[in-house]
Amino acid sequence: MDKHHIEVMLDENSVDQRIRELGEQISRDYAGKCVHLICILKGSVYFTCELAKRISVPVTMDFMQCSSYGAATKSSGIVRLAKDLDEAITGKDVIIVEDIIDSGRTLAHLKDLLGQRDPRSLRICTLLDKPDRRVADVDVEYVGFKIEDKFVVGYGLDYDQQYRNLPYIGVVEFD
Ligand code: IMP
Ligand code: MG
């Protein structure tokens, strides 16, 4: 790894507060229903757990892992499924939970794929959104923070697999 340091972009309190608000909003929107959260491994693990704790309607969870093909084929939008869901989502009120939307390719693909499995409803919740980088058109109903186009880590996001465990969102600054 090149020499770098981490600058705080969103401190722990701000992130916690915003997740609490998202949880309250989802609880209101899904009153009387059960929310089925789909956590996209690995980056969304921290956010999904914290969000789930703040949702007051019944919650179930499942996990999925996908990886994009290499840079050369990325523009094709092909996303490889490394781990599929354990359970069917037919008739469920599903929310895909992501750490960050960048180009939007991953989520556009996932929303398509899961939409074909007849959920009762299907929405997306992301902790971070980099709107400047969007290539694929995808509707996102719940956004924690819109951020500038900077490489961020923490709260599940990694730089070469490190820093996922930071309790805040930081920017990687190269020295
Ligand atoms: P996209 O929206 O399909 O381009 O891909 C989003 C994925 O790229 C996320 O799930 C992250 O794994 C990764 N990613 C994008 N921006 C960042 C960042 O700033 N830090 C860490 N990972 C990122
Ligand atoms: Mg990811």
Short mmCIF file of C-alpha atoms and ligand atoms in Angstrom, two decimals:
data_model
loop_
_atom_site.label_atom_id
_atom_site.label_comp_id
_atom_site.label_asym_id
_atom_site.label_seq_id
_atom_site.Cartn_x
_atom_site.Cartn_y
_atom_site.Cartn_z
CA MET A 1 0.00 0.00 0.00
CA ASP A 2 1.21 3.49 -0.82
CA LYS A 3 1.96 5.74 2.13
CA HIS A 4 -1.27 7.35 3.25
CA HIS A 5 -3.28 8.54 6.19
CA ILE A 6 -6.98 8.74 6.98
CA GLU A 7 -8.88 12.00 7.50
CA VAL A 8 -12.27 11.94 9.21
CA MET A 9 -15.09 12.83 6.82
CA LEU A 10 -18.13 11.83 8.90
CA ASP A 11 -17.54 11.24 12.59
CA GLU A 12 -19.01 8.39 14.61
CA ASN A 13 -21.82 10.49 16.11
CA SER A 14 -22.97 11.81 12.75
CA VAL A 15 -23.06 8.33 11.23
CA ASP A 16 -24.89 6.85 14.24
CA GLN A 17 -27.41 9.69 14.23
CA ARG A 18 -28.12 9.32 10.51
CA ILE A 19 -28.55 5.55 10.78
CA ARG A 20 -31.00 6.12 13.62
CA GLU A 21 -33.00 8.47 11.34
CA LEU A 22 -32.98 5.97 8.47
CA GLY A 23 -34.19 3.26 10.84
CA GLU A 24 -37.05 5.48 12.01
CA GLN A 25 -38.00 6.37 8.45
CA ILE A 26 -38.02 2.71 7.37
CA SER A 27 -40.06 1.76 10.45
CA ARG A 28 -42.68 4.35 9.50
CA ASP A 29 -42.71 3.37 5.81
CA TYR A 30 -43.09 -0.35 6.63
CA ALA A 31 -45.56 -0.05 9.51
CA GLY A 32 -47.53 -3.29 9.83
CA LYS A 33 -45.09 -5.19 7.60
CA CYS A 34 -41.94 -7.26 8.02
CA VAL A 35 -38.78 -5.92 6.38
CA HIS A 36 -36.43 -8.38 4.71
CA LEU A 37 -32.95 -6.82 4.65
CA ILE A 38 -30.46 -8.10 2.11
CA CYS A 39 -26.91 -7.36 3.18
CA ILE A 40 -24.37 -7.18 0.37
CA LEU A 41 -21.15 -8.75 1.67
CA LYS A 42 -18.72 -7.72 2.86
CA GLY A 43 -18.94 -3.94 2.94
CA SER A 44 -22.54 -3.67 4.13
CA VAL A 45 -22.22 -5.86 7.21
CA TYR A 46 -21.61 -3.05 9.69
CA PHE A 47 -24.27 -0.76 8.26
CA THR A 48 -26.87 -3.55 7.99
CA CYS A 49 -26.44 -4.56 11.64
CA GLU A 50 -26.62 -0.99 12.94
CA LEU A 51 -29.62 -0.21 10.73
CA ALA A 52 -31.46 -3.39 11.75
CA LYS A 53 -31.04 -2.41 15.41
CA ARG A 54 -32.83 0.87 14.70
CA ILE A 55 -35.82 -0.65 12.88
CA SER A 56 -38.83 -1.23 15.11
CA VAL A 57 -40.96 -3.39 12.76
CA PRO A 58 -40.10 -7.11 12.42
CA VAL A 59 -36.84 -7.69 10.51
CA THR A 60 -35.43 -10.73 8.75
CA MET A 61 -32.05 -10.81 7.00
CA ASP A 62 -30.22 -12.60 4.26
CA PHE A 63 -26.78 -12.20 2.70
CA MET A 64 -25.45 -12.03 -0.81
CA GLN A 65 -22.00 -11.50 -2.24
CA CYS A 66 -21.14 -10.31 -5.71
CA SER A 67 -18.00 -9.17 -7.42
CA SER A 68 -17.56 -7.22 -10.63
CA TYR A 69 -15.46 -8.68 -13.38
CA GLY A 70 -12.14 -6.94 -14.05
CA ALA A 71 -11.89 -3.36 -15.25
CA ALA A 72 -11.89 -4.37 -18.91
CA THR A 73 -15.34 -5.90 -18.78
CA LYS A 74 -16.77 -3.60 -16.11
CA SER A 75 -18.60 -1.44 -18.61
CA SER A 76 -20.66 -4.47 -19.58
CA GLY A 77 -22.22 -4.27 -16.13
CA ILE A 78 -21.73 -7.97 -15.56
CA VAL A 79 -21.61 -8.81 -11.90
CA ARG A 80 -20.63 -12.28 -10.74
CA LEU A 81 -22.67 -13.79 -7.93
CA ALA A 82 -20.20 -15.23 -5.40
CA LYS A 83 -22.90 -16.14 -2.88
CA ASP A 84 -26.61 -16.22 -3.52
CA LEU A 85 -29.36 -15.75 -0.94
CA ASP A 86 -30.26 -18.67 1.32
CA GLU A 87 -34.00 -18.06 1.10
CA ALA A 88 -36.54 -17.14 -1.55
CA ILE A 89 -37.80 -13.54 -1.51
CA THR A 90 -41.16 -14.21 -3.18
CA GLY A 91 -43.85 -12.03 -1.60
CA LYS A 92 -41.40 -10.31 0.77
CA ASP A 93 -40.84 -6.60 1.34
CA VAL A 94 -37.18 -6.45 0.47
CA ILE A 95 -34.60 -3.74 1.06
CA ILE A 96 -31.15 -4.18 -0.45
CA VAL A 97 -28.61 -2.64 1.94
CA GLU A 98 -25.38 -1.31 0.44
CA ASP A 99 -22.40 0.55 1.86
CA ILE A 100 -21.87 2.88 -1.10
CA ILE A 101 -23.18 3.54 -4.61
CA ASP A 102 -20.50 4.61 -7.00
CA SER A 103 -21.15 3.88 -10.70
CA GLY A 104 -24.41 2.19 -9.71
CA ARG A 105 -23.63 -0.87 -11.83
CA THR A 106 -23.67 -3.35 -8.96
CA LEU A 107 -27.03 -2.19 -7.66
CA ALA A 108 -28.63 -1.83 -11.08
CA HIS A 109 -27.70 -5.44 -11.75
CA LEU A 110 -28.81 -6.69 -8.34
CA LYS A 111 -32.13 -4.86 -8.48
CA ASP A 112 -32.82 -6.47 -11.87
CA LEU A 113 -31.86 -9.90 -10.65
CA LEU A 114 -33.88 -9.76 -7.43
CA GLY A 115 -36.82 -8.08 -9.15
CA GLN A 116 -37.24 -11.23 -11.25
CA ARG A 117 -37.84 -13.28 -8.08
CA ASP A 118 -41.23 -11.67 -7.36
CA PRO A 119 -40.68 -9.82 -4.10
CA ARG A 120 -43.77 -7.87 -2.97
CA SER A 121 -41.64 -4.72 -2.96
CA LEU A 122 -37.98 -3.96 -3.58
CA ARG A 123 -36.10 -0.88 -2.44
CA ILE A 124 -32.50 0.14 -1.94
CA CYS A 125 -30.88 1.66 1.15
CA THR A 126 -27.28 2.89 0.97
CA LEU A 127 -25.16 4.53 3.64
CA LEU A 128 -23.20 6.61 1.12
CA ASP A 129 -23.89 7.90 -2.38
CA LYS A 130 -21.36 9.41 -4.80
CA PRO A 131 -23.81 10.89 -7.34
CA ASP A 132 -21.04 12.40 -9.52
CA ARG A 133 -19.86 8.93 -10.47
CA ARG A 134 -23.20 7.45 -11.54
CA VAL A 135 -23.21 5.58 -14.86
CA ALA A 136 -26.11 3.16 -14.41
CA ASP A 137 -29.54 4.58 -13.69
CA VAL A 138 -30.90 3.16 -10.45
CA ASP A 139 -33.54 4.47 -8.02
CA VAL A 140 -32.33 4.63 -4.43
CA GLU A 141 -35.04 5.26 -1.86
CA TYR A 142 -32.89 5.63 1.28
CA VAL A 143 -29.55 7.47 1.29
CA GLY A 144 -27.51 8.13 4.42
CA PHE A 145 -25.14 10.74 3.03
CA LYS A 146 -24.36 12.13 -0.40
CA ILE A 147 -20.60 12.59 -0.58
CA GLU A 148 -17.98 14.04 -2.93
CA ASP A 149 -16.04 11.80 -5.25
CA LYS A 150 -13.32 10.74 -2.79
CA PHE A 151 -12.11 7.29 -1.81
CA VAL A 152 -13.58 6.57 1.59
CA VAL A 153 -13.08 3.84 4.19
CA GLY A 154 -14.64 2.74 7.47
CA TYR A 155 -18.03 1.45 8.52
CA GLY A 156 -17.47 -1.59 6.32
CA LEU A 157 -15.64 0.12 3.45
CA ASP A 158 -12.10 -1.03 2.82
CA TYR A 159 -8.85 0.03 1.24
CA ASP A 160 -7.15 -3.24 0.30
CA GLN A 161 -9.29 -5.05 2.92
CA GLN A 162 -8.20 -2.71 5.72
CA TYR A 163 -10.14 -0.13 7.75
CA ARG A 164 -13.55 -1.81 7.56
CA ASN A 165 -13.73 -1.67 11.35
CA LEU A 166 -13.33 2.12 11.70
CA PRO A 167 -16.44 3.43 13.50
CA TYR A 168 -16.50 6.54 11.26
CA ILE A 169 -16.16 7.38 7.57
CA GLY A 170 -12.67 8.52 6.61
CA VAL A 171 -10.99 9.71 3.42
CA VAL A 172 -7.78 8.06 2.26
CA GLU A 173 -5.21 10.82 1.66
CA PHE A 174 -1.99 9.83 -0.07
CA ASP A 175 1.14 11.46 1.40
P1 IMP B 1 -20.57 0.40 -8.22
O1 IMP B 1 -21.66 1.29 -7.69
O2 IMP B 1 -21.07 -0.77 -8.97
O3 IMP B 1 -19.55 1.19 -8.99
O4 IMP B 1 -19.73 -0.25 -7.07
C1 IMP B 1 -19.85 0.05 -5.76
C2 IMP B 1 -18.82 -0.75 -5.01
O5 IMP B 1 -17.50 -0.21 -5.25
C3 IMP B 1 -19.06 -0.63 -3.53
O6 IMP B 1 -19.89 -1.66 -3.05
C4 IMP B 1 -17.65 -0.71 -2.97
O7 IMP B 1 -17.28 -2.05 -2.79
C5 IMP B 1 -16.76 -0.13 -4.04
N1 IMP B 1 -16.45 1.30 -3.76
C6 IMP B 1 -16.85 2.37 -4.47
N2 IMP B 1 -16.39 3.52 -3.94
C7 IMP B 1 -15.68 3.17 -2.86
C8 IMP B 1 -14.93 3.94 -1.87
O8 IMP B 1 -14.86 5.18 -1.87
N3 IMP B 1 -14.30 3.21 -0.90
C9 IMP B 1 -14.37 1.85 -0.84
N4 IMP B 1 -15.05 1.10 -1.74
C10 IMP B 1 -15.69 1.75 -2.74
MG MG B 2 -19.17 -3.39 -1.84
#
